[in-house]
Amino acid sequence: MDLLDQEYGPSGVHVASVTVDGPVAPGTAFDPDDIAEHYWRLHTQPRQQWQRKVLHSGRSVPAGEGITVGATSDAGRDQR
């Protein structure tokens, strides 16, 4: 992923991965709609807040705290 970021990041491409730590199935902690929220959030992040790795571990998130379950960010990395 670092290589892709180095190659395409300067052109404005947000390189990221979403890891799903369980079986995807509707109505479960691994509901496809919940997982899709990770992708949408990554897509709409301002460039200075880009995250590169997200882990969906299936734990519930309290209302109002977003869907960043187990997410990690690269704070302090070179912001292009």
PDB file of C-alpha atoms in Angstrom, residues 25 68 70:
ATOM      1  CA  ALA A  25     -23.694 -11.244   6.444  1.00  0.00           C
ATOM      2  CA  THR A  68     -14.514   4.020  12.781  1.00  0.00           C
ATOM      3  CA  GLY A  70     -10.754  -0.250  15.116  1.00  0.00           C
TER       4      GLY A  70
END
